[in-house]
mmCIF file with all atom_site columns, C-alpha atoms and ligand atoms in Angstrom:
data_model
loop_
_atom_site.group_PDB
_atom_site.id
_atom_site.type_symbol
_atom_site.label_atom_id
_atom_site.label_alt_id
_atom_site.label_comp_id
_atom_site.label_asym_id
_atom_site.label_entity_id
_atom_site.label_seq_id
_atom_site.pdbx_PDB_ins_code
_atom_site.Cartn_x
_atom_site.Cartn_y
_atom_site.Cartn_z
_atom_site.occupancy
_atom_site.B_iso_or_equiv
_atom_site.pdbx_formal_charge
_atom_site.auth_seq_id
_atom_site.auth_comp_id
_atom_site.auth_asym_id
_atom_site.auth_atom_id
_atom_site.pdbx_PDB_model_num
ATOM   1   C CA  . MET A 1 1   ? 95.796  96.626  104.545 1.00 75.00 ? 1   MET A CA  1
ATOM   2   C CA  . LYS A 1 2   ? 99.800  97.222  104.749 1.00 95.00 ? 2   LYS A CA  1
ATOM   3   C CA  . LYS A 1 3   ? 101.112 98.267  107.674 1.00 98.00 ? 3   LYS A CA  1
ATOM   4   C CA  . LEU A 1 4   ? 104.657 98.273  107.712 1.00 98.00 ? 4   LEU A CA  1
ATOM   5   C CA  . ILE A 1 5   ? 107.306 98.479  110.259 1.00 98.00 ? 5   ILE A CA  1
ATOM   6   C CA  . PHE A 1 6   ? 111.088 98.785  108.483 1.00 98.00 ? 6   PHE A CA  1
ATOM   7   C CA  . LEU A 1 7   ? 113.956 97.675  110.773 1.00 98.00 ? 7   LEU A CA  1
ATOM   8   C CA  . GLY A 1 8   ? 117.977 97.485  110.037 1.00 97.00 ? 8   GLY A CA  1
ATOM   9   C CA  . PRO A 1 9   ? 121.105 99.162  110.538 1.00 97.00 ? 9   PRO A CA  1
ATOM   10  C CA  . PRO A 1 10  ? 121.626 103.077 109.525 1.00 95.00 ? 10  PRO A CA  1
ATOM   11  C CA  . GLY A 1 11  ? 122.713 101.963 105.962 1.00 94.00 ? 11  GLY A CA  1
ATOM   12  C CA  . ALA A 1 12  ? 120.549 99.613  105.205 1.00 96.00 ? 12  ALA A CA  1
ATOM   13  C CA  . GLY A 1 13  ? 118.942 100.820 102.737 1.00 96.00 ? 13  GLY A CA  1
ATOM   14  C CA  . LYS A 1 14  ? 115.635 101.541 104.761 1.00 96.00 ? 14  LYS A CA  1
ATOM   15  C CA  . GLY A 1 15  ? 114.783 104.723 103.425 1.00 97.00 ? 15  GLY A CA  1
ATOM   16  C CA  . THR A 1 16  ? 114.950 103.238 100.032 1.00 97.00 ? 16  THR A CA  1
ATOM   17  C CA  . GLN A 1 17  ? 112.998 100.594 100.163 1.00 98.00 ? 17  GLN A CA  1
ATOM   18  C CA  . ALA A 1 18  ? 110.178 101.985 101.727 1.00 98.00 ? 18  ALA A CA  1
ATOM   19  C CA  . GLN A 1 19  ? 110.164 104.592 98.780  1.00 98.00 ? 19  GLN A CA  1
ATOM   20  C CA  . ILE A 1 20  ? 109.567 102.339 96.663  1.00 98.00 ? 20  ILE A CA  1
ATOM   21  C CA  . LEU A 1 21  ? 106.587 99.824  98.575  1.00 98.00 ? 21  LEU A CA  1
ATOM   22  C CA  . SER A 1 22  ? 104.694 103.407 99.616  1.00 98.00 ? 22  SER A CA  1
ATOM   23  C CA  . SER A 1 23  ? 104.652 103.908 95.683  1.00 97.00 ? 23  SER A CA  1
ATOM   24  C CA  . SER A 1 24  ? 104.101 100.959 94.609  1.00 96.00 ? 24  SER A CA  1
ATOM   25  C CA  . TYR A 1 25  ? 101.181 100.038 97.244  1.00 97.00 ? 25  TYR A CA  1
ATOM   26  C CA  . HIS A 1 26  ? 99.972  103.754 97.037  1.00 97.00 ? 26  HIS A CA  1
ATOM   27  C CA  . ILE A 1 27  ? 100.874 104.386 101.432 1.00 98.00 ? 27  ILE A CA  1
ATOM   28  C CA  . PRO A 1 28  ? 102.607 106.831 103.495 1.00 98.00 ? 28  PRO A CA  1
ATOM   29  C CA  . HIS A 1 29  ? 106.222 106.565 103.701 1.00 98.00 ? 29  HIS A CA  1
ATOM   30  C CA  . ILE A 1 30  ? 106.369 108.269 107.357 1.00 98.00 ? 30  ILE A CA  1
ATOM   31  C CA  . SER A 1 31  ? 110.280 108.776 108.260 1.00 98.00 ? 31  SER A CA  1
ATOM   32  C CA  . THR A 1 32  ? 111.153 109.791 111.727 1.00 98.00 ? 32  THR A CA  1
ATOM   33  C CA  . GLY A 1 33  ? 114.695 111.288 110.734 1.00 97.00 ? 33  GLY A CA  1
ATOM   34  C CA  . ASP A 1 34  ? 112.976 112.294 107.381 1.00 97.00 ? 34  ASP A CA  1
ATOM   35  C CA  . ILE A 1 35  ? 110.704 114.445 109.521 1.00 98.00 ? 35  ILE A CA  1
ATOM   36  C CA  . LEU A 1 36  ? 112.997 115.516 112.279 1.00 98.00 ? 36  LEU A CA  1
ATOM   37  C CA  . ARG A 1 37  ? 115.223 116.717 108.894 1.00 97.00 ? 37  ARG A CA  1
ATOM   38  C CA  . LYS A 1 38  ? 113.015 119.192 107.760 1.00 98.00 ? 38  LYS A CA  1
ATOM   39  C CA  . ALA A 1 39  ? 112.027 120.499 111.015 1.00 98.00 ? 39  ALA A CA  1
ATOM   40  C CA  . VAL A 1 40  ? 115.947 120.789 111.298 1.00 98.00 ? 40  VAL A CA  1
ATOM   41  C CA  . LYS A 1 41  ? 115.559 122.818 108.590 1.00 98.00 ? 41  LYS A CA  1
ATOM   42  C CA  . GLU A 1 42  ? 113.274 125.178 108.960 1.00 98.00 ? 42  GLU A CA  1
ATOM   43  C CA  . GLN A 1 43  ? 114.136 125.795 112.524 1.00 98.00 ? 43  GLN A CA  1
ATOM   44  C CA  . THR A 1 44  ? 111.209 125.176 114.187 1.00 98.00 ? 44  THR A CA  1
ATOM   45  C CA  . PRO A 1 45  ? 111.359 123.957 118.061 1.00 97.00 ? 45  PRO A CA  1
ATOM   46  C CA  . LEU A 1 46  ? 111.625 120.377 117.589 1.00 97.00 ? 46  LEU A CA  1
ATOM   47  C CA  . GLY A 1 47  ? 114.539 120.950 115.270 1.00 98.00 ? 47  GLY A CA  1
ATOM   48  C CA  . GLN A 1 48  ? 116.361 123.311 117.088 1.00 98.00 ? 48  GLN A CA  1
ATOM   49  C CA  . LYS A 1 49  ? 116.185 121.182 120.875 1.00 98.00 ? 49  LYS A CA  1
ATOM   50  C CA  . ALA A 1 50  ? 116.867 117.557 118.105 1.00 98.00 ? 50  ALA A CA  1
ATOM   51  C CA  . GLN A 1 51  ? 119.664 119.103 116.177 1.00 98.00 ? 51  GLN A CA  1
ATOM   52  C CA  . SER A 1 52  ? 122.681 118.872 118.592 1.00 97.00 ? 52  SER A CA  1
ATOM   53  C CA  . TYR A 1 53  ? 121.455 115.144 119.124 1.00 97.00 ? 53  TYR A CA  1
ATOM   54  C CA  . MET A 1 54  ? 121.091 114.324 114.761 1.00 96.00 ? 54  MET A CA  1
ATOM   55  C CA  . ASP A 1 55  ? 124.822 115.551 114.477 1.00 95.00 ? 55  ASP A CA  1
ATOM   56  C CA  . GLN A 1 56  ? 126.264 113.424 117.159 1.00 94.00 ? 56  GLN A CA  1
ATOM   57  C CA  . GLY A 1 57  ? 124.841 110.349 115.973 1.00 93.00 ? 57  GLY A CA  1
ATOM   58  C CA  . GLU A 1 58  ? 122.827 109.775 119.528 1.00 96.00 ? 58  GLU A CA  1
ATOM   59  C CA  . LEU A 1 59  ? 118.637 109.076 119.197 1.00 98.00 ? 59  LEU A CA  1
ATOM   60  C CA  . VAL A 1 60  ? 116.420 111.968 119.592 1.00 98.00 ? 60  VAL A CA  1
ATOM   61  C CA  . PRO A 1 61  ? 114.999 111.657 123.285 1.00 98.00 ? 61  PRO A CA  1
ATOM   62  C CA  . ASP A 1 62  ? 111.513 109.473 123.478 1.00 98.00 ? 62  ASP A CA  1
ATOM   63  C CA  . HIS A 1 63  ? 109.416 112.756 124.757 1.00 97.00 ? 63  HIS A CA  1
ATOM   64  C CA  . LEU A 1 64  ? 110.204 114.739 121.452 1.00 97.00 ? 64  LEU A CA  1
ATOM   65  C CA  . ILE A 1 65  ? 109.710 111.271 119.362 1.00 98.00 ? 65  ILE A CA  1
ATOM   66  C CA  . LEU A 1 66  ? 106.780 109.926 120.401 1.00 98.00 ? 66  LEU A CA  1
ATOM   67  C CA  . ASP A 1 67  ? 104.055 113.360 120.118 1.00 95.00 ? 67  ASP A CA  1
ATOM   68  C CA  . LEU A 1 68  ? 105.510 113.374 116.821 1.00 96.00 ? 68  LEU A CA  1
ATOM   69  C CA  . ILE A 1 69  ? 104.347 109.219 115.883 1.00 98.00 ? 69  ILE A CA  1
ATOM   70  C CA  . LYS A 1 70  ? 101.086 109.681 117.586 1.00 97.00 ? 70  LYS A CA  1
ATOM   71  C CA  . GLU A 1 71  ? 100.278 112.580 115.722 1.00 97.00 ? 71  GLU A CA  1
ATOM   72  C CA  . ARG A 1 72  ? 101.284 111.691 112.615 1.00 97.00 ? 72  ARG A CA  1
ATOM   73  C CA  . LEU A 1 73  ? 99.918  108.055 112.787 1.00 97.00 ? 73  LEU A CA  1
ATOM   74  C CA  . SER A 1 74  ? 95.894  110.191 113.675 1.00 95.00 ? 74  SER A CA  1
ATOM   75  C CA  . GLN A 1 75  ? 95.987  111.374 110.520 1.00 96.00 ? 75  GLN A CA  1
ATOM   76  C CA  . PRO A 1 76  ? 93.454  109.990 107.968 1.00 96.00 ? 76  PRO A CA  1
ATOM   77  C CA  . ASP A 1 77  ? 96.063  108.763 105.219 1.00 96.00 ? 77  ASP A CA  1
ATOM   78  C CA  . THR A 1 78  ? 97.405  106.080 107.592 1.00 96.00 ? 78  THR A CA  1
ATOM   79  C CA  . GLU A 1 79  ? 94.234  104.577 107.892 1.00 92.00 ? 79  GLU A CA  1
ATOM   80  C CA  . LYS A 1 80  ? 94.622  102.287 104.521 1.00 90.00 ? 80  LYS A CA  1
ATOM   81  C CA  . GLY A 1 81  ? 98.206  101.490 105.542 1.00 97.00 ? 81  GLY A CA  1
ATOM   82  C CA  . TRP A 1 82  ? 101.462 103.067 106.415 1.00 98.00 ? 82  TRP A CA  1
ATOM   83  C CA  . ILE A 1 83  ? 105.831 102.534 106.257 1.00 98.00 ? 83  ILE A CA  1
ATOM   84  C CA  . LEU A 1 84  ? 107.073 103.348 109.556 1.00 98.00 ? 84  LEU A CA  1
ATOM   85  C CA  . ASP A 1 85  ? 111.342 103.514 108.650 1.00 98.00 ? 85  ASP A CA  1
ATOM   86  C CA  . GLY A 1 86  ? 113.450 104.640 111.619 1.00 98.00 ? 86  GLY A CA  1
ATOM   87  C CA  . PHE A 1 87  ? 110.822 104.077 114.076 1.00 98.00 ? 87  PHE A CA  1
ATOM   88  C CA  . PRO A 1 88  ? 110.631 102.187 117.325 1.00 98.00 ? 88  PRO A CA  1
ATOM   89  C CA  . ARG A 1 89  ? 114.595 102.869 117.295 1.00 98.00 ? 89  ARG A CA  1
ATOM   90  C CA  . ASN A 1 90  ? 114.551 101.361 121.128 1.00 98.00 ? 90  ASN A CA  1
ATOM   91  C CA  . VAL A 1 91  ? 112.158 99.394  123.122 1.00 98.00 ? 91  VAL A CA  1
ATOM   92  C CA  . SER A 1 92  ? 110.454 101.857 124.917 1.00 98.00 ? 92  SER A CA  1
ATOM   93  C CA  . GLN A 1 93  ? 109.793 103.566 122.040 1.00 98.00 ? 93  GLN A CA  1
ATOM   94  C CA  . ALA A 1 94  ? 107.939 99.492  120.388 1.00 98.00 ? 94  ALA A CA  1
ATOM   95  C CA  . SER A 1 95  ? 106.659 99.721  123.543 1.00 98.00 ? 95  SER A CA  1
ATOM   96  C CA  . PHE A 1 96  ? 104.663 103.208 122.951 1.00 98.00 ? 96  PHE A CA  1
ATOM   97  C CA  . LEU A 1 97  ? 103.689 101.453 119.569 1.00 98.00 ? 97  LEU A CA  1
ATOM   98  C CA  . GLN A 1 98  ? 101.968 98.737  120.695 1.00 98.00 ? 98  GLN A CA  1
ATOM   99  C CA  . THR A 1 99  ? 99.479  100.763 122.794 1.00 98.00 ? 99  THR A CA  1
ATOM   100 C CA  . LEU A 1 100 ? 99.012  103.244 120.642 1.00 98.00 ? 100 LEU A CA  1
ATOM   101 C CA  . LEU A 1 101 ? 97.727  101.198 117.671 1.00 97.00 ? 101 LEU A CA  1
ATOM   102 C CA  . LYS A 1 102 ? 95.990  99.119  120.098 1.00 97.00 ? 102 LYS A CA  1
ATOM   103 C CA  . ASP A 1 103 ? 93.985  102.708 120.773 1.00 96.00 ? 103 ASP A CA  1
ATOM   104 C CA  . LEU A 1 104 ? 94.084  103.193 117.341 1.00 95.00 ? 104 LEU A CA  1
ATOM   105 C CA  . ASP A 1 105 ? 91.938  100.238 116.683 1.00 94.00 ? 105 ASP A CA  1
ATOM   106 C CA  . SER A 1 106 ? 95.231  98.984  114.952 1.00 95.00 ? 106 SER A CA  1
ATOM   107 C CA  . ALA A 1 107 ? 98.381  96.604  114.432 1.00 96.00 ? 107 ALA A CA  1
ATOM   108 C CA  . ALA A 1 108 ? 101.489 95.983  112.432 1.00 97.00 ? 108 ALA A CA  1
ATOM   109 C CA  . ASP A 1 109 ? 101.187 93.349  109.669 1.00 96.00 ? 109 ASP A CA  1
ATOM   110 C CA  . TYR A 1 110 ? 104.629 92.408  109.670 1.00 97.00 ? 110 TYR A CA  1
ATOM   111 C CA  . VAL A 1 111 ? 108.261 94.225  111.170 1.00 98.00 ? 111 VAL A CA  1
ATOM   112 C CA  . LEU A 1 112 ? 110.739 93.758  108.794 1.00 98.00 ? 112 LEU A CA  1
ATOM   113 C CA  . ASN A 1 113 ? 114.720 93.777  109.554 1.00 98.00 ? 113 ASN A CA  1
ATOM   114 C CA  . LEU A 1 114 ? 116.650 94.366  106.604 1.00 98.00 ? 114 LEU A CA  1
ATOM   115 C CA  . GLU A 1 115 ? 120.066 92.120  107.600 1.00 98.00 ? 115 GLU A CA  1
ATOM   116 C CA  . VAL A 1 116 ? 123.677 93.743  106.946 1.00 96.00 ? 116 VAL A CA  1
ATOM   117 C CA  . PRO A 1 117 ? 127.097 93.487  108.111 1.00 94.00 ? 117 PRO A CA  1
ATOM   118 C CA  . ASP A 1 118 ? 128.812 96.386  109.643 1.00 90.00 ? 118 ASP A CA  1
ATOM   119 C CA  . GLU A 1 119 ? 131.642 96.821  107.388 1.00 90.00 ? 119 GLU A CA  1
ATOM   120 C CA  . VAL A 1 120 ? 129.249 97.121  104.565 1.00 93.00 ? 120 VAL A CA  1
ATOM   121 C CA  . LEU A 1 121 ? 126.971 99.412  106.351 1.00 94.00 ? 121 LEU A CA  1
ATOM   122 C CA  . VAL A 1 122 ? 130.359 101.752 106.837 1.00 90.00 ? 122 VAL A CA  1
ATOM   123 C CA  . ALA A 1 123 ? 131.467 102.011 103.807 1.00 90.00 ? 123 ALA A CA  1
ATOM   124 C CA  . ARG A 1 124 ? 127.944 102.613 102.052 1.00 90.00 ? 124 ARG A CA  1
ATOM   125 C CA  . LEU A 1 125 ? 127.420 105.108 104.529 1.00 91.00 ? 125 LEU A CA  1
ATOM   126 C CA  . LEU A 1 126 ? 130.374 107.242 103.750 1.00 90.00 ? 126 LEU A CA  1
ATOM   127 C CA  . GLY A 1 127 ? 129.411 106.865 99.969  1.00 89.00 ? 127 GLY A CA  1
ATOM   128 C CA  . ARG A 1 128 ? 126.197 109.197 101.446 1.00 84.00 ? 128 ARG A CA  1
ATOM   129 C CA  . LYS A 1 129 ? 127.412 112.314 101.864 1.00 80.00 ? 129 LYS A CA  1
ATOM   130 C CA  . ARG A 1 130 ? 124.673 113.707 104.006 1.00 85.00 ? 130 ARG A CA  1
ATOM   131 C CA  . LYS A 1 131 ? 125.544 115.723 107.313 1.00 83.00 ? 131 LYS A CA  1
ATOM   132 C CA  . ASP A 1 132 ? 125.551 113.169 109.785 1.00 87.00 ? 132 ASP A CA  1
ATOM   133 C CA  . ASP A 1 133 ? 127.831 110.887 107.399 1.00 87.00 ? 133 ASP A CA  1
ATOM   134 C CA  . ASN A 1 134 ? 131.121 111.612 108.347 1.00 89.00 ? 134 ASN A CA  1
ATOM   135 C CA  . GLU A 1 135 ? 132.846 108.612 109.823 1.00 89.00 ? 135 GLU A CA  1
ATOM   136 C CA  . ASP A 1 136 ? 132.849 109.680 114.022 1.00 91.00 ? 136 ASP A CA  1
ATOM   137 C CA  . THR A 1 137 ? 129.024 109.754 113.982 1.00 92.00 ? 137 THR A CA  1
ATOM   138 C CA  . ILE A 1 138 ? 128.576 107.020 111.896 1.00 92.00 ? 138 ILE A CA  1
ATOM   139 C CA  . ARG A 1 139 ? 130.529 105.390 114.045 1.00 92.00 ? 139 ARG A CA  1
ATOM   140 C CA  . ARG A 1 140 ? 128.126 106.522 117.012 1.00 94.00 ? 140 ARG A CA  1
ATOM   141 C CA  . ARG A 1 141 ? 125.116 105.289 114.994 1.00 95.00 ? 141 ARG A CA  1
ATOM   142 C CA  . LEU A 1 142 ? 125.939 101.673 114.424 1.00 96.00 ? 142 LEU A CA  1
ATOM   143 C CA  . GLU A 1 143 ? 127.203 101.907 118.354 1.00 97.00 ? 143 GLU A CA  1
ATOM   144 C CA  . ILE A 1 144 ? 123.809 103.275 119.345 1.00 97.00 ? 144 ILE A CA  1
ATOM   145 C CA  . TYR A 1 145 ? 121.781 101.064 116.788 1.00 97.00 ? 145 TYR A CA  1
ATOM   146 C CA  . HIS A 1 146 ? 123.426 97.315  118.822 1.00 97.00 ? 146 HIS A CA  1
ATOM   147 C CA  . LYS A 1 147 ? 122.606 99.035  122.167 1.00 98.00 ? 147 LYS A CA  1
ATOM   148 C CA  . ASP A 1 148 ? 119.153 100.303 121.410 1.00 98.00 ? 148 ASP A CA  1
ATOM   149 C CA  . THR A 1 149 ? 118.017 98.828  118.366 1.00 98.00 ? 149 THR A CA  1
ATOM   150 C CA  . VAL A 1 150 ? 118.980 95.515  118.449 1.00 98.00 ? 150 VAL A CA  1
ATOM   151 C CA  . PRO A 1 151 ? 116.295 94.960  121.305 1.00 98.00 ? 151 PRO A CA  1
ATOM   152 C CA  . VAL A 1 152 ? 113.494 95.913  118.849 1.00 98.00 ? 152 VAL A CA  1
ATOM   153 C CA  . ILE A 1 153 ? 114.121 93.107  116.827 1.00 98.00 ? 153 ILE A CA  1
ATOM   154 C CA  . SER A 1 154 ? 113.619 90.805  119.659 1.00 98.00 ? 154 SER A CA  1
ATOM   155 C CA  . PHE A 1 155 ? 110.549 92.921  120.979 1.00 98.00 ? 155 PHE A CA  1
ATOM   156 C CA  . TYR A 1 156 ? 109.085 91.315  117.868 1.00 98.00 ? 156 TYR A CA  1
ATOM   157 C CA  . SER A 1 157 ? 110.536 88.074  117.468 1.00 98.00 ? 157 SER A CA  1
ATOM   158 C CA  . ASP A 1 158 ? 109.452 87.098  120.955 1.00 97.00 ? 158 ASP A CA  1
ATOM   159 C CA  . ARG A 1 159 ? 106.039 88.503  119.520 1.00 96.00 ? 159 ARG A CA  1
ATOM   160 C CA  . HIS A 1 160 ? 106.154 86.677  116.343 1.00 96.00 ? 160 HIS A CA  1
ATOM   161 C CA  . MET A 1 161 ? 105.756 89.360  113.728 1.00 96.00 ? 161 MET A CA  1
ATOM   162 C CA  . LEU A 1 162 ? 109.476 89.692  112.531 1.00 98.00 ? 162 LEU A CA  1
ATOM   163 C CA  . LYS A 1 163 ? 110.148 88.882  108.817 1.00 98.00 ? 163 LYS A CA  1
ATOM   164 C CA  . ALA A 1 164 ? 114.039 88.788  108.063 1.00 98.00 ? 164 ALA A CA  1
ATOM   165 C CA  . ILE A 1 165 ? 115.413 90.020  104.733 1.00 98.00 ? 165 ILE A CA  1
ATOM   166 C CA  . ASN A 1 166 ? 118.824 89.870  103.115 1.00 98.00 ? 166 ASN A CA  1
ATOM   167 C CA  . GLY A 1 167 ? 119.945 93.301  102.606 1.00 97.00 ? 167 GLY A CA  1
ATOM   168 C CA  . ASN A 1 168 ? 122.899 92.988  101.486 1.00 97.00 ? 168 ASN A CA  1
ATOM   169 C CA  . THR A 1 169 ? 122.574 92.135  97.998  1.00 97.00 ? 169 THR A CA  1
ATOM   170 C CA  . SER A 1 170 ? 120.742 94.583  95.145  1.00 97.00 ? 170 SER A CA  1
ATOM   171 C CA  . MET A 1 171 ? 118.576 97.227  95.620  1.00 97.00 ? 171 MET A CA  1
ATOM   172 C CA  . GLU A 1 172 ? 115.994 94.769  93.142  1.00 98.00 ? 172 GLU A CA  1
ATOM   173 C CA  . LYS A 1 173 ? 116.176 92.131  94.783  1.00 98.00 ? 173 LYS A CA  1
ATOM   174 C CA  . VAL A 1 174 ? 115.521 93.471  97.994  1.00 98.00 ? 174 VAL A CA  1
ATOM   175 C CA  . THR A 1 175 ? 112.247 94.909  96.930  1.00 98.00 ? 175 THR A CA  1
ATOM   176 C CA  . ALA A 1 176 ? 111.328 91.309  95.686  1.00 98.00 ? 176 ALA A CA  1
ATOM   177 C CA  . SER A 1 177 ? 111.909 89.962  98.992  1.00 98.00 ? 177 SER A CA  1
ATOM   178 C CA  . LEU A 1 178 ? 110.052 92.628  100.401 1.00 98.00 ? 178 LEU A CA  1
ATOM   179 C CA  . LYS A 1 179 ? 106.858 91.964  97.717  1.00 97.00 ? 179 LYS A CA  1
ATOM   180 C CA  . ALA A 1 180 ? 107.383 88.162  98.268  1.00 97.00 ? 180 ALA A CA  1
ATOM   181 C CA  . ILE A 1 181 ? 106.471 88.514  102.356 1.00 96.00 ? 181 ILE A CA  1
ATOM   182 C CA  . ILE A 1 182 ? 104.276 91.545  101.945 1.00 96.00 ? 182 ILE A CA  1
ATOM   183 C CA  . ASP A 1 183 ? 102.010 89.869  99.155  1.00 95.00 ? 183 ASP A CA  1
ATOM   184 C CA  . GLU A 1 184 ? 101.976 86.106  99.990  1.00 85.00 ? 184 GLU A CA  1
HETATM 185 P P1  . AMP B 2 .   ? 117.960 108.464 110.100 1.00 93.16 ? 1   AMP B P1  1
HETATM 186 O O1  . AMP B 2 .   ? 117.172 108.820 108.759 1.00 93.16 ? 1   AMP B O1  1
HETATM 187 O O2  . AMP B 2 .   ? 116.265 107.014 109.881 1.00 93.16 ? 1   AMP B O2  1
HETATM 188 O O3  . AMP B 2 .   ? 118.707 107.460 109.973 1.00 93.16 ? 1   AMP B O3  1
HETATM 189 O O4  . AMP B 2 .   ? 117.893 109.518 111.314 1.00 93.16 ? 1   AMP B O4  1
HETATM 190 C C1  . AMP B 2 .   ? 118.819 110.712 111.460 1.00 93.16 ? 1   AMP B C1  1
HETATM 191 C C2  . AMP B 2 .   ? 118.546 110.550 113.222 1.00 93.16 ? 1   AMP B C2  1
HETATM 192 O O5  . AMP B 2 .   ? 117.174 111.285 113.522 1.00 93.16 ? 1   AMP B O5  1
HETATM 193 C C3  . AMP B 2 .   ? 119.410 109.427 114.094 1.00 93.16 ? 1   AMP B C3  1
HETATM 194 O O6  . AMP B 2 .   ? 120.503 109.550 113.990 1.00 93.16 ? 1   AMP B O6  1
HETATM 195 C C4  . AMP B 2 .   ? 118.938 109.730 114.770 1.00 93.16 ? 1   AMP B C4  1
HETATM 196 O O7  . AMP B 2 .   ? 119.362 110.954 116.004 1.00 93.16 ? 1   AMP B O7  1
HETATM 197 C C5  . AMP B 2 .   ? 117.495 110.660 114.789 1.00 93.16 ? 1   AMP B C5  1
HETATM 198 N N1  . AMP B 2 .   ? 116.263 109.975 114.755 1.00 93.16 ? 1   AMP B N1  1
HETATM 199 C C6  . AMP B 2 .   ? 115.333 109.487 113.567 1.00 93.16 ? 1   AMP B C6  1
HETATM 200 N N2  . AMP B 2 .   ? 114.825 108.299 114.042 1.00 93.16 ? 1   AMP B N2  1
HETATM 201 C C7  . AMP B 2 .   ? 114.391 108.347 115.759 1.00 93.16 ? 1   AMP B C7  1
HETATM 202 C C8  . AMP B 2 .   ? 113.923 108.350 116.370 1.00 93.16 ? 1   AMP B C8  1
HETATM 203 N N3  . AMP B 2 .   ? 112.256 107.018 116.065 1.00 93.16 ? 1   AMP B N3  1
HETATM 204 N N4  . AMP B 2 .   ? 114.453 107.578 117.869 1.00 93.16 ? 1   AMP B N4  1
HETATM 205 C C9  . AMP B 2 .   ? 114.799 108.624 118.284 1.00 93.16 ? 1   AMP B C9  1
HETATM 206 N N5  . AMP B 2 .   ? 116.000 109.884 117.093 1.00 93.16 ? 1   AMP B N5  1
HETATM 207 C C10 . AMP B 2 .   ? 115.860 109.935 116.326 1.00 93.16 ? 1   AMP B C10 1
#
């Protein structure tokens, strides 16, 4: 059983690593960013509400995210495991998730924190060419990360669930470090 939560700043490589591990372990990769981008593209009611926040690099309000994650983690394909990428983004999402998992008789096995210095992130994000990857929104996303998401690291380290990984190295090395932890 592999239930993994990926933490780390924007541009740390969470999405790439989550995709790799999702195919090696045959477990769903659940990215709230991907779900939201699809909703925006399809202009669903969720997408219409989320779009302006995403374009500005702000977090989409919790009430829009929590139902979505509850619904997703209740799907039958999550029984064998999952990788959460981009959720939780703040402490209130993290405590919602603890309660939700308890209600589902489940729990995360590892919280994996990919560590990459800010200056490396800006360079990586500027090279990525996503719609919300211009210099102002990148700066804003990093600010929000430090303000709202860094406290989530303490939330999990206080609960002895956190594993830190150096994300400032090659993709292959990061995958190997993650697998070494998960398979131990
Ligand atoms: P990501 O692909 O994870 O970088 O997410 C892209 C954007 O989607 C973020 O900048 C937020 O606007 C929004 N988003 C993704 N996940 C969350 C979340 N858990 N809570 C709030 N907003 C989110």
